[in-house]
């Protein structure tokens, strides 16, 4: 019997870089992609910056989403995101 954690190789996140990137592009002002991968600190900062700048801070989320899609990233535990 396999546990949910045995579905992926050890050291690789169960979170997808494609899902994280798309969430960041579409909802980056809310930090949705960062919340998805478990990077709560960055997600909250993105949300606050977007609120303080009346939405202009969402550009950070857009750029961050593109970088997640191109370069990948790591989840909240420091494991690389799967493709």
XYZ file of C-alpha atoms in Angstrom:
83
model
C 0.000 0.000 0.000
C 1.372 3.393 -0.970
C 0.918 6.523 1.043
C 0.239 9.850 -0.682
C 3.832 10.877 -0.025
C 5.240 7.888 -1.940
C 3.697 8.982 -5.253
C 6.535 11.404 -5.944
C 10.282 10.919 -5.688
C 11.806 11.897 -2.370
C 12.971 15.479 -2.454
C 10.465 16.585 -5.125
C 7.412 18.600 -4.149
C 3.879 17.343 -4.732
C 3.023 20.852 -6.019
C 3.153 21.637 -9.733
C 5.120 24.567 -11.120
C 2.537 24.949 -13.913
C -0.353 25.320 -11.456
C 1.684 27.687 -9.268
C 2.683 29.805 -12.278
C -0.848 30.056 -13.680
C -2.248 30.975 -10.260
C 0.435 33.639 -9.886
C -0.260 35.095 -13.328
C -4.030 35.214 -12.833
C -4.230 35.975 -9.093
C -0.721 37.161 -8.286
C -1.962 40.300 -6.578
C -3.453 38.046 -3.939
C -0.342 35.827 -3.755
C -2.410 32.777 -4.794
C 0.469 30.863 -6.393
C 2.690 31.429 -3.383
C -0.063 30.318 -0.999
C -0.460 27.195 -3.173
C 3.200 26.204 -2.849
C 3.297 26.996 0.866
C 5.369 30.192 0.723
C 3.013 32.073 3.035
C 5.424 34.879 3.938
C 5.915 35.984 0.324
C 2.204 35.539 -0.422
C 1.175 37.842 2.424
C 3.761 40.430 1.364
C 2.437 40.331 -2.223
C -1.119 40.780 -0.940
C -0.171 43.740 1.265
C 1.855 45.412 -1.507
C -1.074 45.052 -3.915
C -3.481 46.550 -1.388
C -1.185 49.441 -0.455
C -0.471 50.324 -4.103
C -4.164 50.059 -5.108
C -3.495 47.055 -7.336
C -0.304 48.166 -9.060
C 1.664 45.714 -6.919
C -0.019 42.890 -8.870
C 2.668 43.415 -11.515
C 5.028 41.671 -9.077
C 2.680 38.664 -9.070
C 2.573 38.604 -12.877
C 6.367 38.639 -13.183
C 6.667 36.078 -10.372
C 4.232 33.764 -12.179
C 6.218 33.936 -15.394
C 9.428 33.191 -13.507
C 7.786 30.202 -11.789
C 6.766 28.802 -15.164
C 10.167 29.362 -16.779
C 12.568 28.586 -13.928
C 10.449 26.554 -11.543
C 10.938 27.133 -7.863
C 10.696 25.490 -4.477
C 7.774 24.819 -2.179
C 7.441 25.854 1.457
C 9.692 22.973 2.562
C 12.441 23.871 0.077
C 11.749 20.975 -2.316
C 11.816 21.689 -6.075
C 8.401 21.927 -7.746
C 7.484 19.113 -10.103
C 6.898 19.739 -13.808
